[in-house]
Tab-separated table of C-alpha atoms and ligand atoms in Angstrom:
chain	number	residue	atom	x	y	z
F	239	UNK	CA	109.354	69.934	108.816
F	240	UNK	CA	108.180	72.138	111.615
F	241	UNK	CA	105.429	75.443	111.284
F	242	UNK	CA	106.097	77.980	113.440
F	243	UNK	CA	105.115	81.804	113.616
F	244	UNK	CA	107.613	83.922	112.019
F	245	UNK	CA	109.672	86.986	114.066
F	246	UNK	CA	111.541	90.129	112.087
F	247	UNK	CA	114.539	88.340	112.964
F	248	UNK	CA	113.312	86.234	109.852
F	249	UNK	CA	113.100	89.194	107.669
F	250	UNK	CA	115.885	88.898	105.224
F	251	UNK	CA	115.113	84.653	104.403
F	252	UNK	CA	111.838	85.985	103.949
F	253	UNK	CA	112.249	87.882	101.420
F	254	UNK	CA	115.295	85.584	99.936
F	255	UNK	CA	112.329	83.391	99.745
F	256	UNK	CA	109.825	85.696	98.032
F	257	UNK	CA	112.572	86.477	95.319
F	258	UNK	CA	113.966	82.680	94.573
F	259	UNK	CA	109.934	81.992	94.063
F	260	UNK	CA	109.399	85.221	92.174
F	261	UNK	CA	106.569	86.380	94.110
F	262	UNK	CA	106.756	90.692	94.354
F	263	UNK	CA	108.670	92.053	97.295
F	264	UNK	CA	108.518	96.107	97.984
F	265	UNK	CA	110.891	96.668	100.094
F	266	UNK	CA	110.204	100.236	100.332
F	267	UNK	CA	106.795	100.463	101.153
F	268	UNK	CA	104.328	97.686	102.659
F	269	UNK	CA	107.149	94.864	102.683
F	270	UNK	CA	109.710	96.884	104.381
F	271	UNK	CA	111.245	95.698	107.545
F	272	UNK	CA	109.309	98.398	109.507
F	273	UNK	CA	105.624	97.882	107.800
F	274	UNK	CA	106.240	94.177	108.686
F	275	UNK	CA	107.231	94.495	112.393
F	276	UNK	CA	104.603	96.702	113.064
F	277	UNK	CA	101.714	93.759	111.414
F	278	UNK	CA	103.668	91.170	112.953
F	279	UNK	CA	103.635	93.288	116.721
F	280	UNK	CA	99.614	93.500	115.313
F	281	UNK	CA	99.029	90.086	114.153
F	282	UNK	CA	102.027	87.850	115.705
F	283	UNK	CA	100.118	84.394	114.712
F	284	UNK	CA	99.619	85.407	110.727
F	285	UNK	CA	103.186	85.293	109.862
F	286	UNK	CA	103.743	81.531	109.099
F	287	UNK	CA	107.286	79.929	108.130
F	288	UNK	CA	108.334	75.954	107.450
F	289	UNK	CA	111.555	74.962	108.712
F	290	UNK	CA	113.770	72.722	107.821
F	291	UNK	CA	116.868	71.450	110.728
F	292	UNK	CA	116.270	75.171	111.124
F	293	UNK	CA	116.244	76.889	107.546
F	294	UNK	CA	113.068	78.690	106.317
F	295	UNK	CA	111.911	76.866	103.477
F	296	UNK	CA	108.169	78.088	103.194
F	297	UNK	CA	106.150	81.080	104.238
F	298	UNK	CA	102.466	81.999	104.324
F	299	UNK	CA	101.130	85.303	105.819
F	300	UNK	CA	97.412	85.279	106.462
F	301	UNK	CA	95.125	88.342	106.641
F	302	UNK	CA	91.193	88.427	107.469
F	303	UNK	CA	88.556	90.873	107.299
F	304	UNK	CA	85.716	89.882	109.934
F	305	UNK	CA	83.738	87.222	107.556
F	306	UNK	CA	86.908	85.856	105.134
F	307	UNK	CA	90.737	84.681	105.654
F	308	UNK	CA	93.507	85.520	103.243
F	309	UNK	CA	96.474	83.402	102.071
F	310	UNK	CA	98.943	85.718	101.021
F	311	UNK	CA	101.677	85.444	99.751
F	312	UNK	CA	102.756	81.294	100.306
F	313	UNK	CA	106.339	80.306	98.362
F	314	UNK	CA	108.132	76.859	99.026
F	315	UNK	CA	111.713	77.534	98.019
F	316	UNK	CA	112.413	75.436	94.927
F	317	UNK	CA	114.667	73.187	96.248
F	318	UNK	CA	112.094	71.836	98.919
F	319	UNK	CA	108.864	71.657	96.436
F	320	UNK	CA	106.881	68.581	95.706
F	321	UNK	CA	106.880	67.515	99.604
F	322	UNK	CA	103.986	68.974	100.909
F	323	UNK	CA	105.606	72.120	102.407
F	324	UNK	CA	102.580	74.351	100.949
F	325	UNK	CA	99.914	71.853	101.402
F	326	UNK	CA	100.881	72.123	105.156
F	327	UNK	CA	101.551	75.563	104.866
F	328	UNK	CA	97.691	76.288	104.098
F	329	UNK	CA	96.548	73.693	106.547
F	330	UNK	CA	98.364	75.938	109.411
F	331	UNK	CA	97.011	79.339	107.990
F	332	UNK	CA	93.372	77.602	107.827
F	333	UNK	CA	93.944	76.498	111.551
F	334	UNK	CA	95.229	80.113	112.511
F	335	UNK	CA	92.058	81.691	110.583
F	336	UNK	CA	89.545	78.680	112.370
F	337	UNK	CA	90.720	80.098	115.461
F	338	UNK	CA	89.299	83.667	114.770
F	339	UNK	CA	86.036	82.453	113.618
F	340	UNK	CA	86.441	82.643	110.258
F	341	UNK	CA	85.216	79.739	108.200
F	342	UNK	CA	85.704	81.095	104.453
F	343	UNK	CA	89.197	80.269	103.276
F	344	UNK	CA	90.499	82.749	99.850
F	345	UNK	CA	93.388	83.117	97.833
F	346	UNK	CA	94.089	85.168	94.543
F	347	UNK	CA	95.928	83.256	92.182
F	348	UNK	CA	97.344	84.520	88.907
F	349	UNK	CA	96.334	82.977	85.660
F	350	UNK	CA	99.380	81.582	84.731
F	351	UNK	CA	99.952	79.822	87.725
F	352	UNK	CA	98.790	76.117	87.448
F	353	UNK	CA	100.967	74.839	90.079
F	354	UNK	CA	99.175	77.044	92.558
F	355	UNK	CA	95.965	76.486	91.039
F	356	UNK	CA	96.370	72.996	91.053
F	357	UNK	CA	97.343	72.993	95.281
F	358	UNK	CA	94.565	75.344	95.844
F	359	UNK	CA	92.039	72.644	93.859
F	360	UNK	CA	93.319	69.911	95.774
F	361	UNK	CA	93.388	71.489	99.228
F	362	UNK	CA	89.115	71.871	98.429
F	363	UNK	CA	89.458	75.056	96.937
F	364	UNK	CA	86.797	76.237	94.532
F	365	UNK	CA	87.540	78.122	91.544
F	366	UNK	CA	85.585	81.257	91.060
F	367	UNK	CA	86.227	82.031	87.064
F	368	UNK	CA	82.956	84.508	86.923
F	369	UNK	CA	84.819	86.953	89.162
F	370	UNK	CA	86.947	89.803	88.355
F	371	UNK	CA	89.754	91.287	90.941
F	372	UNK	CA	89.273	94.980	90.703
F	373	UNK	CA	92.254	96.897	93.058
F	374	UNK	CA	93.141	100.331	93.721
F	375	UNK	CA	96.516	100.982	94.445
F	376	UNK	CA	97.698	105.000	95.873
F	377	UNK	CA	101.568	104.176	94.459
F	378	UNK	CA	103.419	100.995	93.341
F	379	UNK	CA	105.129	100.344	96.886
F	380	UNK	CA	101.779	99.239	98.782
X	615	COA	C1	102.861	76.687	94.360
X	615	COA	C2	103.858	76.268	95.432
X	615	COA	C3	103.636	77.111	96.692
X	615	COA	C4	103.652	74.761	95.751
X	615	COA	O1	104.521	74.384	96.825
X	615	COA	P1	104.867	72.842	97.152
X	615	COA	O2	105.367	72.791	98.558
X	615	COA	O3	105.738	72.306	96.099
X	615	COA	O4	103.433	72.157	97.064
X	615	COA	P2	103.010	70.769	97.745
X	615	COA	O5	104.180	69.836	97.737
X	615	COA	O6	102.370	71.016	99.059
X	615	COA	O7	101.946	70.249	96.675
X	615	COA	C5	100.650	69.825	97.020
X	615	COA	C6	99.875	69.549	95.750
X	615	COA	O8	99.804	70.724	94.931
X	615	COA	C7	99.886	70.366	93.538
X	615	COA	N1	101.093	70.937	92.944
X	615	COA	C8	102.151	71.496	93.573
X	615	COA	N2	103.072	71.937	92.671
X	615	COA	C9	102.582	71.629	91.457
X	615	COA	C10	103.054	71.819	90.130
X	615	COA	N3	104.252	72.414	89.878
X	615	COA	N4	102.279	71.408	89.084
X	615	COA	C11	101.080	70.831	89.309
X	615	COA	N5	100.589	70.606	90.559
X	615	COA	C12	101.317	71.009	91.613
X	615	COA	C13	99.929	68.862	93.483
X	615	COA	O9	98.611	68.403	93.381
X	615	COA	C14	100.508	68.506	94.853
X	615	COA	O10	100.121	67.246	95.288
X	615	COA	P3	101.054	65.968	94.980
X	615	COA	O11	102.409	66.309	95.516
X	615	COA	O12	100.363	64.891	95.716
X	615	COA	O13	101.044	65.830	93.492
X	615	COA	C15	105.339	76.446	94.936
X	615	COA	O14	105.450	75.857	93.652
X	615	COA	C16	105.792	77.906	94.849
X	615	COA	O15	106.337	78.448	95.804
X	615	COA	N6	105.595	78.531	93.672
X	615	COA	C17	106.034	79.925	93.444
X	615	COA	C18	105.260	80.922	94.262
X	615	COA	C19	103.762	80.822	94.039
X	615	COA	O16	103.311	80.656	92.918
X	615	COA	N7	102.999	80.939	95.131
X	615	COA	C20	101.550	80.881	95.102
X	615	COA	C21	100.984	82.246	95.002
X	615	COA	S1	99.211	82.161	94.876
């Protein structure tokens, strides 16, 4: 398996990937093909894929304000789970973040999602169950 930074030439497998692991893709507003060139021509080294002899088969994007790091959005297509794709995945986005300066690591996980929550835990992530997302969203497409 090889980590390298993702181009819009990736586009479509990206967001094949994104819908085989059932994460939300808006294709019309933040996730279209335009919205992502322009944060990839921003942010070149946040747009992480794992290849396989060549075929995407994971994909983190990482965001940061100027004290934390986000992992966004990390799938592992089904057929390649259970290998460490994602476990790599994070170490790579942790490396990218290190590299700014930033030394606090986050990522929102839904409830229901133990496999997640389980990866997080054992990557030396700390669950924070006392706090609350709160999100304000101006439509459903950003
Ligand atoms: C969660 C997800 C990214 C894990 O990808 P993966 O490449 O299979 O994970 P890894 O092989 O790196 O697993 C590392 C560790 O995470 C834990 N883990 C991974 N999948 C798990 C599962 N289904 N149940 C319980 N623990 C799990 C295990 O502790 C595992 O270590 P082990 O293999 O030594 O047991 C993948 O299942 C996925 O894409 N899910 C759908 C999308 C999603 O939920 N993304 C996360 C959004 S926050």
């Amino acid at each position: 398996m090889e980590i390298r930074r993702l181009t819009i030439d990736n586009y479509e497998k990206m967001a094949e990937l994104w819908s085989k692991a059932r994460l939300p893709f808006r294709p019309k507003g933040r996730d279209s093909r335009e919205a992502m060139a322009a944060e990839m021509k921003a942010n070149p080294e946040f747009f992480l894929g794992a290849f396989e002899d060549d075929r995407l088969v994971g994909l983190v994007v990482v965001s940061c304000d100027l004290r934390k790091g986000w992992l966004n959005r990390l799938a592992v297509d089904p057929d390649h789970r259970h290998r460490g794709v994602a476990k790599n995945l994070i170490a790579e986005a942790e490396e990218t973040l290190r590299k700014r300066g930033i030394r606090i690591f986050c990522a929102l996980i839904e409830e229901y999602n133990d496999a997640s929550k389980e990866l997080f835990k054992r990557c030396g992530y700390v669950e924070h169950r006392d706090i609350i997302y709160s999100s304000k969203r101006e439509s459903d497409e950003v």
